mmCIF file with all atom_site columns, C-alpha atoms in Angstrom:
data_model
loop_
_atom_site.group_PDB
_atom_site.id
_atom_site.type_symbol
_atom_site.label_atom_id
_atom_site.label_alt_id
_atom_site.label_comp_id
_atom_site.label_asym_id
_atom_site.label_entity_id
_atom_site.label_seq_id
_atom_site.pdbx_PDB_ins_code
_atom_site.Cartn_x
_atom_site.Cartn_y
_atom_site.Cartn_z
_atom_site.occupancy
_atom_site.B_iso_or_equiv
_atom_site.pdbx_formal_charge
_atom_site.auth_seq_id
_atom_site.auth_comp_id
_atom_site.auth_asym_id
_atom_site.auth_atom_id
_atom_site.pdbx_PDB_model_num
ATOM 1   C CA . ASP K 1 1   ? 1.515   8.173   16.423  1.00 75.00 ? 1   ASP K CA 1
ATOM 2   C CA . GLN K 1 2   ? 1.125   5.108   13.982  1.00 85.00 ? 2   GLN K CA 1
ATOM 3   C CA . GLN K 1 3   ? -2.464  4.619   13.382  1.00 92.00 ? 3   GLN K CA 1
ATOM 4   C CA . VAL K 1 4   ? -2.512  0.300   12.324  1.00 96.00 ? 4   VAL K CA 1
ATOM 5   C CA . LYS K 1 5   ? 0.347   -1.244  13.766  1.00 96.00 ? 5   LYS K CA 1
ATOM 6   C CA . GLN K 1 6   ? 1.878   -4.775  13.387  1.00 96.00 ? 6   GLN K CA 1
ATOM 7   C CA . ASN K 1 7   ? 3.583   -5.833  16.154  1.00 93.00 ? 7   ASN K CA 1
ATOM 8   C CA . SER K 1 8   ? 4.946   -9.022  14.865  1.00 95.00 ? 8   SER K CA 1
ATOM 9   C CA . PRO K 1 9   ? 8.229   -7.874  12.332  1.00 95.00 ? 9   PRO K CA 1
ATOM 10  C CA . SER K 1 10  ? 7.959   -11.194 11.117  1.00 97.00 ? 10  SER K CA 1
ATOM 11  C CA . LEU K 1 11  ? 6.567   -15.224 11.296  1.00 97.00 ? 11  LEU K CA 1
ATOM 12  C CA . SER K 1 12  ? 8.183   -18.056 10.190  1.00 98.00 ? 12  SER K CA 1
ATOM 13  C CA . VAL K 1 13  ? 5.471   -21.238 9.945   1.00 98.00 ? 13  VAL K CA 1
ATOM 14  C CA . GLN K 1 14  ? 5.465   -24.220 8.933   1.00 98.00 ? 14  GLN K CA 1
ATOM 15  C CA . GLU K 1 15  ? 4.462   -25.729 5.089   1.00 98.00 ? 15  GLU K CA 1
ATOM 16  C CA . GLY K 1 16  ? 0.615   -26.904 5.080   1.00 97.00 ? 16  GLY K CA 1
ATOM 17  C CA . ARG K 1 17  ? 0.755   -25.448 8.847   1.00 98.00 ? 17  ARG K CA 1
ATOM 18  C CA . ILE K 1 18  ? -1.592  -22.408 9.413   1.00 98.00 ? 18  ILE K CA 1
ATOM 19  C CA . SER K 1 19  ? -0.625  -18.590 9.727   1.00 98.00 ? 19  SER K CA 1
ATOM 20  C CA . ILE K 1 20  ? -1.733  -16.119 11.818  1.00 98.00 ? 20  ILE K CA 1
ATOM 21  C CA . LEU K 1 21  ? -1.219  -12.376 10.946  1.00 98.00 ? 21  LEU K CA 1
ATOM 22  C CA . ASN K 1 22  ? -2.323  -9.575  13.725  1.00 98.00 ? 22  ASN K CA 1
ATOM 23  C CA . CYS K 1 23  ? -2.752  -5.880  13.367  1.00 98.00 ? 23  CYS K CA 1
ATOM 24  C CA . ASP K 1 24  ? -4.523  -3.503  15.571  1.00 98.00 ? 24  ASP K CA 1
ATOM 25  C CA . TYR K 1 25  ? -5.857  -0.066  15.341  1.00 97.00 ? 25  TYR K CA 1
ATOM 26  C CA . THR K 1 26  ? -6.368  2.769   17.307  1.00 95.00 ? 26  THR K CA 1
ATOM 27  C CA . ASN K 1 27  ? -9.278  4.501   16.297  1.00 93.00 ? 27  ASN K CA 1
ATOM 28  C CA . SER K 1 28  ? -12.610 2.620   16.186  1.00 91.00 ? 28  SER K CA 1
ATOM 29  C CA . MET K 1 29  ? -14.242 4.883   13.406  1.00 90.00 ? 29  MET K CA 1
ATOM 30  C CA . PHE K 1 30  ? -11.752 3.097   10.736  1.00 92.00 ? 30  PHE K CA 1
ATOM 31  C CA . ASP K 1 31  ? -14.819 0.990   9.054   1.00 90.00 ? 31  ASP K CA 1
ATOM 32  C CA . TYR K 1 32  ? -12.648 -0.577  5.803   1.00 93.00 ? 32  TYR K CA 1
ATOM 33  C CA . PHE K 1 33  ? -9.637  -3.212  6.097   1.00 96.00 ? 33  PHE K CA 1
ATOM 34  C CA . LEU K 1 34  ? -7.599  -4.115  3.663   1.00 96.00 ? 34  LEU K CA 1
ATOM 35  C CA . TRP K 1 35  ? -4.555  -6.873  3.392   1.00 98.00 ? 35  TRP K CA 1
ATOM 36  C CA . TYR K 1 36  ? -2.014  -6.316  1.043   1.00 98.00 ? 36  TYR K CA 1
ATOM 37  C CA . LYS K 1 37  ? 0.701   -9.200  -0.082  1.00 97.00 ? 37  LYS K CA 1
ATOM 38  C CA . LYS K 1 38  ? 4.733   -7.727  -0.899  1.00 95.00 ? 38  LYS K CA 1
ATOM 39  C CA . TYR K 1 39  ? 7.092   -9.385  -2.214  1.00 93.00 ? 39  TYR K CA 1
ATOM 40  C CA . PRO K 1 40  ? 10.545  -7.857  -1.925  1.00 87.00 ? 40  PRO K CA 1
ATOM 41  C CA . ALA K 1 41  ? 11.214  -5.136  -4.957  1.00 84.00 ? 41  ALA K CA 1
ATOM 42  C CA . GLU K 1 42  ? 7.605   -5.963  -6.024  1.00 90.00 ? 42  GLU K CA 1
ATOM 43  C CA . GLY K 1 43  ? 4.180   -3.070  -5.120  1.00 93.00 ? 43  GLY K CA 1
ATOM 44  C CA . PRO K 1 44  ? 1.969   -4.837  -2.870  1.00 95.00 ? 44  PRO K CA 1
ATOM 45  C CA . THR K 1 45  ? -0.745  -7.066  -4.494  1.00 96.00 ? 45  THR K CA 1
ATOM 46  C CA . PHE K 1 46  ? -4.357  -6.518  -2.609  1.00 95.00 ? 46  PHE K CA 1
ATOM 47  C CA . LEU K 1 47  ? -5.415  -9.844  -0.477  1.00 97.00 ? 47  LEU K CA 1
ATOM 48  C CA . ILE K 1 48  ? -8.519  -9.578  0.701   1.00 97.00 ? 48  ILE K CA 1
ATOM 49  C CA . SER K 1 49  ? -10.850 -7.036  2.935   1.00 96.00 ? 49  SER K CA 1
ATOM 50  C CA . ILE K 1 50  ? -13.447 -6.526  5.479   1.00 96.00 ? 50  ILE K CA 1
ATOM 51  C CA . SER K 1 51  ? -15.921 -4.168  6.191   1.00 93.00 ? 51  SER K CA 1
ATOM 52  C CA . SER K 1 52  ? -16.934 -3.590  9.836   1.00 92.00 ? 52  SER K CA 1
ATOM 53  C CA . ILE K 1 53  ? -20.415 -4.630  9.249   1.00 93.00 ? 53  ILE K CA 1
ATOM 54  C CA . LYS K 1 54  ? -19.072 -8.311  8.664   1.00 95.00 ? 54  LYS K CA 1
ATOM 55  C CA . ASP K 1 55  ? -16.492 -10.378 11.629  1.00 96.00 ? 55  ASP K CA 1
ATOM 56  C CA . LYS K 1 56  ? -15.331 -12.521 9.129   1.00 97.00 ? 56  LYS K CA 1
ATOM 57  C CA . ASN K 1 57  ? -14.441 -13.070 5.627   1.00 97.00 ? 57  ASN K CA 1
ATOM 58  C CA . GLU K 1 58  ? -13.231 -15.457 3.694   1.00 98.00 ? 58  GLU K CA 1
ATOM 59  C CA . ASP K 1 59  ? -11.579 -16.230 0.038   1.00 97.00 ? 59  ASP K CA 1
ATOM 60  C CA . GLY K 1 60  ? -10.492 -19.942 -0.556  1.00 97.00 ? 60  GLY K CA 1
ATOM 61  C CA . ARG K 1 61  ? -6.803  -20.295 1.811   1.00 98.00 ? 61  ARG K CA 1
ATOM 62  C CA . PHE K 1 62  ? -7.230  -16.591 3.293   1.00 98.00 ? 62  PHE K CA 1
ATOM 63  C CA . THR K 1 63  ? -10.024 -15.469 5.863   1.00 98.00 ? 63  THR K CA 1
ATOM 64  C CA . VAL K 1 64  ? -10.012 -12.483 7.610   1.00 98.00 ? 64  VAL K CA 1
ATOM 65  C CA . PHE K 1 65  ? -11.389 -11.598 10.899  1.00 98.00 ? 65  PHE K CA 1
ATOM 66  C CA . LEU K 1 66  ? -12.363 -8.198  12.708  1.00 98.00 ? 66  LEU K CA 1
ATOM 67  C CA . ASN K 1 67  ? -12.914 -7.976  15.851  1.00 97.00 ? 67  ASN K CA 1
ATOM 68  C CA . LYS K 1 68  ? -14.184 -4.244  16.571  1.00 96.00 ? 68  LYS K CA 1
ATOM 69  C CA . SER K 1 69  ? -15.040 -3.952  20.689  1.00 96.00 ? 69  SER K CA 1
ATOM 70  C CA . ALA K 1 70  ? -10.806 -5.523  20.463  1.00 97.00 ? 70  ALA K CA 1
ATOM 71  C CA . LYS K 1 71  ? -9.803  -3.009  17.572  1.00 97.00 ? 71  LYS K CA 1
ATOM 72  C CA . HIS K 1 72  ? -8.283  -5.691  16.355  1.00 97.00 ? 72  HIS K CA 1
ATOM 73  C CA . LEU K 1 73  ? -7.975  -7.718  13.037  1.00 97.00 ? 73  LEU K CA 1
ATOM 74  C CA . SER K 1 74  ? -6.309  -10.909 12.332  1.00 98.00 ? 74  SER K CA 1
ATOM 75  C CA . LEU K 1 75  ? -5.138  -12.671 8.468   1.00 98.00 ? 75  LEU K CA 1
ATOM 76  C CA . HIS K 1 76  ? -5.433  -16.634 8.627   1.00 98.00 ? 76  HIS K CA 1
ATOM 77  C CA . ILE K 1 77  ? -3.538  -18.453 5.474   1.00 98.00 ? 77  ILE K CA 1
ATOM 78  C CA . VAL K 1 78  ? -4.457  -22.105 5.506   1.00 97.00 ? 78  VAL K CA 1
ATOM 79  C CA . PRO K 1 79  ? -2.948  -24.439 4.362   1.00 98.00 ? 79  PRO K CA 1
ATOM 80  C CA . SER K 1 80  ? 0.472   -22.212 3.863   1.00 98.00 ? 80  SER K CA 1
ATOM 81  C CA . GLN K 1 81  ? 2.500   -22.472 0.980   1.00 98.00 ? 81  GLN K CA 1
ATOM 82  C CA . PRO K 1 82  ? 6.033   -21.423 0.577   1.00 97.00 ? 82  PRO K CA 1
ATOM 83  C CA . GLY K 1 83  ? 4.579   -19.253 -2.189  1.00 96.00 ? 83  GLY K CA 1
ATOM 84  C CA . ASP K 1 84  ? 2.875   -16.894 0.596   1.00 97.00 ? 84  ASP K CA 1
ATOM 85  C CA . SER K 1 85  ? 6.406   -15.892 1.710   1.00 97.00 ? 85  SER K CA 1
ATOM 86  C CA . ALA K 1 86  ? 6.121   -12.345 1.739   1.00 97.00 ? 86  ALA K CA 1
ATOM 87  C CA . VAL K 1 87  ? 5.949   -9.066  3.296   1.00 96.00 ? 87  VAL K CA 1
ATOM 88  C CA . TYR K 1 88  ? 2.190   -8.684  4.792   1.00 98.00 ? 88  TYR K CA 1
ATOM 89  C CA . PHE K 1 89  ? 0.607   -4.893  5.318   1.00 97.00 ? 89  PHE K CA 1
ATOM 90  C CA . CYS K 1 90  ? -2.766  -4.603  7.133   1.00 97.00 ? 90  CYS K CA 1
ATOM 91  C CA . ALA K 1 91  ? -4.331  -1.175  6.080   1.00 96.00 ? 91  ALA K CA 1
ATOM 92  C CA . ALA K 1 92  ? -6.810  0.924   7.811   1.00 94.00 ? 92  ALA K CA 1
ATOM 93  C CA . ASN K 1 93  ? -8.831  2.667   4.856   1.00 89.00 ? 93  ASN K CA 1
ATOM 94  C CA . PRO K 1 94  ? -11.635 5.981   6.663   1.00 82.00 ? 94  PRO K CA 1
ATOM 95  C CA . ARG K 1 95  ? -12.691 8.578   4.148   1.00 75.00 ? 95  ARG K CA 1
ATOM 96  C CA . ASN K 1 96  ? -9.755  9.118   1.889   1.00 74.00 ? 96  ASN K CA 1
ATOM 97  C CA . GLN K 1 97  ? -6.978  7.826   3.630   1.00 83.00 ? 97  GLN K CA 1
ATOM 98  C CA . PHE K 1 98  ? -5.150  4.797   4.312   1.00 91.00 ? 98  PHE K CA 1
ATOM 99  C CA . TYR K 1 99  ? -3.129  4.206   6.851   1.00 93.00 ? 99  TYR K CA 1
ATOM 100 C CA . PHE K 1 100 ? -1.031  1.267   7.013   1.00 95.00 ? 100 PHE K CA 1
ATOM 101 C CA . GLY K 1 101 ? 0.703   -1.355  9.305   1.00 96.00 ? 101 GLY K CA 1
ATOM 102 C CA . THR K 1 102 ? 4.816   -1.578  9.325   1.00 95.00 ? 102 THR K CA 1
ATOM 103 C CA . GLY K 1 103 ? 4.234   -5.294  7.971   1.00 96.00 ? 103 GLY K CA 1
ATOM 104 C CA . THR K 1 104 ? 5.099   -8.823  8.663   1.00 97.00 ? 104 THR K CA 1
ATOM 105 C CA . SER K 1 105 ? 7.424   -10.885 6.919   1.00 97.00 ? 105 SER K CA 1
ATOM 106 C CA . LEU K 1 106 ? 5.690   -14.300 6.546   1.00 98.00 ? 106 LEU K CA 1
ATOM 107 C CA . THR K 1 107 ? 8.089   -17.532 6.172   1.00 98.00 ? 107 THR K CA 1
ATOM 108 C CA . VAL K 1 108 ? 6.540   -20.470 5.026   1.00 98.00 ? 108 VAL K CA 1
ATOM 109 C CA . ILE K 1 109 ? 9.281   -23.305 5.398   1.00 97.00 ? 109 ILE K CA 1
ATOM 110 C CA . PRO K 1 110 ? 8.903   -26.489 2.981   1.00 95.00 ? 110 PRO K CA 1
ATOM 111 C CA . GLU X 2 1   ? -5.394  -5.388  -19.757 1.00 68.00 ? 1   GLU X CA 1
ATOM 112 C CA . ALA X 2 2   ? -5.645  -2.660  -17.411 1.00 70.00 ? 2   ALA X CA 1
ATOM 113 C CA . ASP X 2 3   ? -2.991  -2.357  -15.480 1.00 92.00 ? 3   ASP X CA 1
ATOM 114 C CA . ILE X 2 4   ? -0.691  0.075   -13.594 1.00 95.00 ? 4   ILE X CA 1
ATOM 115 C CA . TYR X 2 5   ? 2.734   1.133   -14.573 1.00 95.00 ? 5   TYR X CA 1
ATOM 116 C CA . GLN X 2 6   ? 5.645   2.152   -13.268 1.00 97.00 ? 6   GLN X CA 1
ATOM 117 C CA . THR X 2 7   ? 9.198   3.235   -14.866 1.00 96.00 ? 7   THR X CA 1
ATOM 118 C CA . PRO X 2 8   ? 11.905  3.048   -14.415 1.00 96.00 ? 8   PRO X CA 1
ATOM 119 C CA . ARG X 2 9   ? 12.365  -0.445  -12.556 1.00 96.00 ? 9   ARG X CA 1
ATOM 120 C CA . TYR X 2 10  ? 16.241  0.548   -11.045 1.00 96.00 ? 10  TYR X CA 1
ATOM 121 C CA . LEU X 2 11  ? 17.558  4.179   -11.014 1.00 97.00 ? 11  LEU X CA 1
ATOM 122 C CA . VAL X 2 12  ? 21.167  4.666   -9.479  1.00 97.00 ? 12  VAL X CA 1
ATOM 123 C CA . ILE X 2 13  ? 21.835  8.766   -9.739  1.00 96.00 ? 13  ILE X CA 1
ATOM 124 C CA . GLY X 2 14  ? 24.211  10.938  -8.344  1.00 96.00 ? 14  GLY X CA 1
ATOM 125 C CA . THR X 2 15  ? 23.407  13.307  -5.451  1.00 96.00 ? 15  THR X CA 1
ATOM 126 C CA . GLY X 2 16  ? 21.876  17.115  -6.941  1.00 95.00 ? 16  GLY X CA 1
ATOM 127 C CA . LYS X 2 17  ? 20.663  15.081  -10.408 1.00 95.00 ? 17  LYS X CA 1
ATOM 128 C CA . LYS X 2 18  ? 16.840  15.749  -11.057 1.00 96.00 ? 18  LYS X CA 1
ATOM 129 C CA . ILE X 2 19  ? 15.127  12.973  -11.645 1.00 96.00 ? 19  ILE X CA 1
ATOM 130 C CA . THR X 2 20  ? 11.010  12.143  -12.989 1.00 97.00 ? 20  THR X CA 1
ATOM 131 C CA . LEU X 2 21  ? 9.329   8.762   -11.331 1.00 97.00 ? 21  LEU X CA 1
ATOM 132 C CA . GLU X 2 22  ? 7.104   7.902   -14.713 1.00 98.00 ? 22  GLU X CA 1
ATOM 133 C CA . CYS X 2 23  ? 3.102   6.210   -13.552 1.00 98.00 ? 23  CYS X CA 1
ATOM 134 C CA . SER X 2 24  ? 1.067   5.158   -16.388 1.00 97.00 ? 24  SER X CA 1
ATOM 135 C CA . GLN X 2 25  ? -2.704  3.513   -15.516 1.00 96.00 ? 25  GLN X CA 1
ATOM 136 C CA . THR X 2 26  ? -4.966  1.857   -17.724 1.00 94.00 ? 26  THR X CA 1
ATOM 137 C CA . MET X 2 27  ? -7.469  1.231   -15.337 1.00 91.00 ? 27  MET X CA 1
ATOM 138 C CA . GLY X 2 28  ? -9.695  4.484   -16.075 1.00 90.00 ? 28  GLY X CA 1
ATOM 139 C CA . HIS X 2 29  ? -9.103  4.878   -12.236 1.00 92.00 ? 29  HIS X CA 1
ATOM 140 C CA . ASP X 2 30  ? -9.284  9.189   -11.176 1.00 91.00 ? 30  ASP X CA 1
ATOM 141 C CA . LYS X 2 31  ? -7.763  8.565   -7.877  1.00 93.00 ? 31  LYS X CA 1
ATOM 142 C CA . MET X 2 32  ? -3.743  8.450   -7.971  1.00 96.00 ? 32  MET X CA 1
ATOM 143 C CA . TYR X 2 33  ? -1.447  7.937   -4.996  1.00 96.00 ? 33  TYR X CA 1
ATOM 144 C CA . TRP X 2 34  ? 2.577   8.437   -4.597  1.00 96.00 ? 34  TRP X CA 1
ATOM 145 C CA . TYR X 2 35  ? 3.814   6.579   -1.721  1.00 96.00 ? 35  TYR X CA 1
ATOM 146 C CA . GLN X 2 36  ? 7.574   6.014   -0.045  1.00 95.00 ? 36  GLN X CA 1
ATOM 147 C CA . GLN X 2 37  ? 8.303   2.455   1.563   1.00 94.00 ? 37  GLN X CA 1
ATOM 148 C CA . ASP X 2 38  ? 11.605  1.232   3.522   1.00 92.00 ? 38  ASP X CA 1
ATOM 149 C CA . PRO X 2 39  ? 11.931  -2.023  4.543   1.00 88.00 ? 39  PRO X CA 1
ATOM 150 C CA . GLY X 2 40  ? 10.052  -2.156  7.873   1.00 88.00 ? 40  GLY X CA 1
ATOM 151 C CA . MET X 2 41  ? 8.634   0.275   7.563   1.00 90.00 ? 41  MET X CA 1
ATOM 152 C CA . GLU X 2 42  ? 4.741   1.756   7.017   1.00 91.00 ? 42  GLU X CA 1
ATOM 153 C CA . LEU X 2 43  ? 4.142   3.538   3.501   1.00 93.00 ? 43  LEU X CA 1
ATOM 154 C CA . HIS X 2 44  ? 4.418   6.767   3.642   1.00 93.00 ? 44  HIS X CA 1
ATOM 155 C CA . LEU X 2 45  ? 2.500   8.845   0.970   1.00 93.00 ? 45  LEU X CA 1
ATOM 156 C CA . ILE X 2 46  ? 3.992   11.482  -0.503  1.00 94.00 ? 46  ILE X CA 1
ATOM 157 C CA . HIS X 2 47  ? 1.741   13.140  -2.935  1.00 95.00 ? 47  HIS X CA 1
ATOM 158 C CA . TYR X 2 48  ? -2.385  12.457  -4.485  1.00 94.00 ? 48  TYR X CA 1
ATOM 159 C CA . SER X 2 49  ? -4.559  13.257  -7.337  1.00 95.00 ? 49  SER X CA 1
ATOM 160 C CA . TYR X 2 50  ? -8.507  13.395  -7.126  1.00 92.00 ? 50  TYR X CA 1
ATOM 161 C CA . GLY X 2 51  ? -8.070  13.490  -11.225 1.00 93.00 ? 51  GLY X CA 1
ATOM 162 C CA . VAL X 2 52  ? -7.150  16.075  -13.937 1.00 95.00 ? 52  VAL X CA 1
ATOM 163 C CA . ASN X 2 53  ? -5.984  19.181  -12.499 1.00 95.00 ? 53  ASN X CA 1
ATOM 164 C CA . SER X 2 54  ? -6.021  18.227  -9.160  1.00 94.00 ? 54  SER X CA 1
ATOM 165 C CA . THR X 2 55  ? -2.632  17.864  -6.755  1.00 95.00 ? 55  THR X CA 1
ATOM 166 C CA . GLU X 2 56  ? -2.736  17.250  -3.196  1.00 93.00 ? 56  GLU X CA 1
ATOM 167 C CA . LYS X 2 57  ? -0.237  16.996  -0.435  1.00 92.00 ? 57  LYS X CA 1
ATOM 168 C CA . GLY X 2 58  ? 0.861   14.197  1.531   1.00 90.00 ? 58  GLY X CA 1
ATOM 169 C CA . ASP X 2 59  ? 3.361   13.513  4.456   1.00 84.00 ? 59  ASP X CA 1
ATOM 170 C CA . LEU X 2 60  ? 6.699   13.551  2.873   1.00 81.00 ? 60  LEU X CA 1
ATOM 171 C CA . SER X 2 61  ? 5.614   15.625  -0.198  1.00 72.00 ? 61  SER X CA 1
ATOM 172 C CA . SER X 2 62  ? 8.151   18.849  0.834   1.00 74.00 ? 62  SER X CA 1
ATOM 173 C CA . GLU X 2 63  ? 11.224  17.689  -1.597  1.00 86.00 ? 63  GLU X CA 1
ATOM 174 C CA . SER X 2 64  ? 8.767   16.477  -4.564  1.00 93.00 ? 64  SER X CA 1
ATOM 175 C CA . THR X 2 65  ? 6.477   17.820  -6.935  1.00 94.00 ? 65  THR X CA 1
ATOM 176 C CA . VAL X 2 66  ? 3.723   15.838  -9.203  1.00 96.00 ? 66  VAL X CA 1
ATOM 177 C CA . SER X 2 67  ? 1.175   17.084  -12.286 1.00 96.00 ? 67  SER X CA 1
ATOM 178 C CA . ARG X 2 68  ? -1.911  15.546  -13.680 1.00 97.00 ? 68  ARG X CA 1
ATOM 179 C CA . ILE X 2 69  ? -2.537  16.823  -16.904 1.00 97.00 ? 69  ILE X CA 1
ATOM 180 C CA . ARG X 2 70  ? -4.016  13.327  -18.066 1.00 96.00 ? 70  ARG X CA 1
ATOM 181 C CA . THR X 2 71  ? -6.267  10.936  -16.503 1.00 95.00 ? 71  THR X CA 1
ATOM 182 C CA . GLU X 2 72  ? -3.776  8.455   -17.064 1.00 96.00 ? 72  GLU X CA 1
ATOM 183 C CA . HIS X 2 73  ? -0.332  9.744   -16.590 1.00 97.00 ? 73  HIS X CA 1
ATOM 184 C CA . PHE X 2 74  ? 0.700   10.355  -12.126 1.00 98.00 ? 74  PHE X CA 1
ATOM 185 C CA . PRO X 2 75  ? 4.805   11.665  -13.002 1.00 98.00 ? 75  PRO X CA 1
ATOM 186 C CA . LEU X 2 76  ? 6.496   12.105  -9.215  1.00 97.00 ? 76  LEU X CA 1
ATOM 187 C CA . THR X 2 77  ? 9.926   14.500  -9.678  1.00 97.00 ? 77  THR X CA 1
ATOM 188 C CA . LEU X 2 78  ? 12.342  15.274  -7.018  1.00 95.00 ? 78  LEU X CA 1
ATOM 189 C CA . GLU X 2 79  ? 14.675  18.525  -8.301  1.00 93.00 ? 79  GLU X CA 1
ATOM 190 C CA . SER X 2 80  ? 17.194  18.015  -6.271  1.00 95.00 ? 80  SER X CA 1
ATOM 191 C CA . ALA X 2 81  ? 18.087  13.707  -5.081  1.00 95.00 ? 81  ALA X CA 1
ATOM 192 C CA . ARG X 2 82  ? 19.886  13.405  -2.058  1.00 95.00 ? 82  ARG X CA 1
ATOM 193 C CA . PRO X 2 83  ? 21.140  10.286  -0.448  1.00 95.00 ? 83  PRO X CA 1
ATOM 194 C CA . SER X 2 84  ? 18.275  9.933   2.187   1.00 93.00 ? 84  SER X CA 1
ATOM 195 C CA . HIS X 2 85  ? 15.665  9.922   -0.942  1.00 95.00 ? 85  HIS X CA 1
ATOM 196 C CA . THR X 2 86  ? 16.897  6.313   -1.363  1.00 96.00 ? 86  THR X CA 1
ATOM 197 C CA . SER X 2 87  ? 13.936  4.183   -0.888  1.00 95.00 ? 87  SER X CA 1
ATOM 198 C CA . GLN X 2 88  ? 11.100  2.360   -2.923  1.00 96.00 ? 88  GLN X CA 1
ATOM 199 C CA . TYR X 2 89  ? 8.410   4.264   -4.701  1.00 97.00 ? 89  TYR X CA 1
ATOM 200 C CA . LEU X 2 90  ? 5.286   3.083   -5.279  1.00 97.00 ? 90  LEU X CA 1
ATOM 201 C CA . CYS X 2 91  ? 2.360   4.608   -7.592  1.00 97.00 ? 91  CYS X CA 1
ATOM 202 C CA . ALA X 2 92  ? -1.158  3.235   -7.165  1.00 97.00 ? 92  ALA X CA 1
ATOM 203 C CA . SER X 2 93  ? -4.570  4.210   -8.653  1.00 95.00 ? 93  SER X CA 1
ATOM 204 C CA . SER X 2 94  ? -8.073  3.725   -7.190  1.00 92.00 ? 94  SER X CA 1
ATOM 205 C CA . GLU X 2 95  ? -11.763 3.303   -8.147  1.00 84.00 ? 95  GLU X CA 1
ATOM 206 C CA . TRP X 2 96  ? -12.577 6.368   -5.938  1.00 76.00 ? 96  TRP X CA 1
ATOM 207 C CA . LYS X 2 97  ? -16.289 7.617   -5.814  1.00 71.00 ? 97  LYS X CA 1
ATOM 208 C CA . GLY X 2 98  ? -16.454 10.401  -3.902  1.00 68.00 ? 98  GLY X CA 1
ATOM 209 C CA . PHE X 2 99  ? -17.044 10.154  -0.286  1.00 65.00 ? 99  PHE X CA 1
ATOM 210 C CA . SER X 2 100 ? -17.855 6.907   -0.625  1.00 61.00 ? 100 SER X CA 1
ATOM 211 C CA . THR X 2 101 ? -15.744 3.938   1.896   1.00 63.00 ? 101 THR X CA 1
ATOM 212 C CA . ASN X 2 102 ? -14.474 1.023   0.160   1.00 76.00 ? 102 ASN X CA 1
ATOM 213 C CA . GLU X 2 103 ? -11.828 1.896   -1.712  1.00 85.00 ? 103 GLU X CA 1
ATOM 214 C CA . LYS X 2 104 ? -8.955  -0.094  -2.590  1.00 90.00 ? 104 LYS X CA 1
ATOM 215 C CA . LEU X 2 105 ? -5.671  0.491   -3.790  1.00 93.00 ? 105 LEU X CA 1
ATOM 216 C CA . PHE X 2 106 ? -3.923  -0.727  -7.184  1.00 95.00 ? 106 PHE X CA 1
ATOM 217 C CA . PHE X 2 107 ? 0.267   -0.945  -6.874  1.00 97.00 ? 107 PHE X CA 1
ATOM 218 C CA . GLY X 2 108 ? 2.357   -0.361  -9.584  1.00 96.00 ? 108 GLY X CA 1
ATOM 219 C CA . SER X 2 109 ? 5.798   -2.558  -9.436  1.00 96.00 ? 109 SER X CA 1
ATOM 220 C CA . GLY X 2 110 ? 7.363   0.086   -7.794  1.00 96.00 ? 110 GLY X CA 1
ATOM 221 C CA . THR X 2 111 ? 11.009  2.079   -8.419  1.00 97.00 ? 111 THR X CA 1
ATOM 222 C CA . GLN X 2 112 ? 13.562  1.432   -6.674  1.00 96.00 ? 112 GLN X CA 1
ATOM 223 C CA . LEU X 2 113 ? 16.191  4.452   -6.310  1.00 96.00 ? 113 LEU X CA 1
ATOM 224 C CA . SER X 2 114 ? 19.846  4.835   -4.925  1.00 97.00 ? 114 SER X CA 1
ATOM 225 C CA . VAL X 2 115 ? 20.791  8.187   -4.606  1.00 96.00 ? 115 VAL X CA 1
ATOM 226 C CA . LEU X 2 116 ? 24.884  7.826   -4.403  1.00 95.00 ? 116 LEU X CA 1
#
């Protein structure tokens, strides 16, 4: 059974608007989360992470929000750019393991 | 520049062939991983290693083997390739420090394997 879920396989947004990608997890013991971006035929690249001691972490246009009570996190991209078009994976990292979601394919329309 | 390298980038082979996918990293990381990923699916762990002479099995390990003779090198071997092995194979490393949290994976560019 999947422990990290990304229920939206795809998302389209206009350039300049906000992109919001969502991720849910099942295990309340998970305490560190990461977002990766992946282009076709490339390896994932690290975007941003958050520890469970925080509820928000920001890096430039990227902000990750963590709602521990809901076991939910989201990645906000503002403003969205065409180069942001990629697949975004959410991952949880309890000790010595990684659990990945199935990814959300983001398309930013110029 | 510290990086993680995978070769080949693309490989098309026939059923029954033995193949080795290469992975090398110059990041000085102890822990290394192999993942398999198909479009629309999560990354599945095949093998991982804590360091030299350490290899551990993941969820999809039964049809492949790995070795870790040098810190920087972690090759993956399929003894007899089948069409079901067609997938993208991703090598990764991390600056693992024992049972610490906040581990971050650094990925190579991947090998796209097609078995005919």
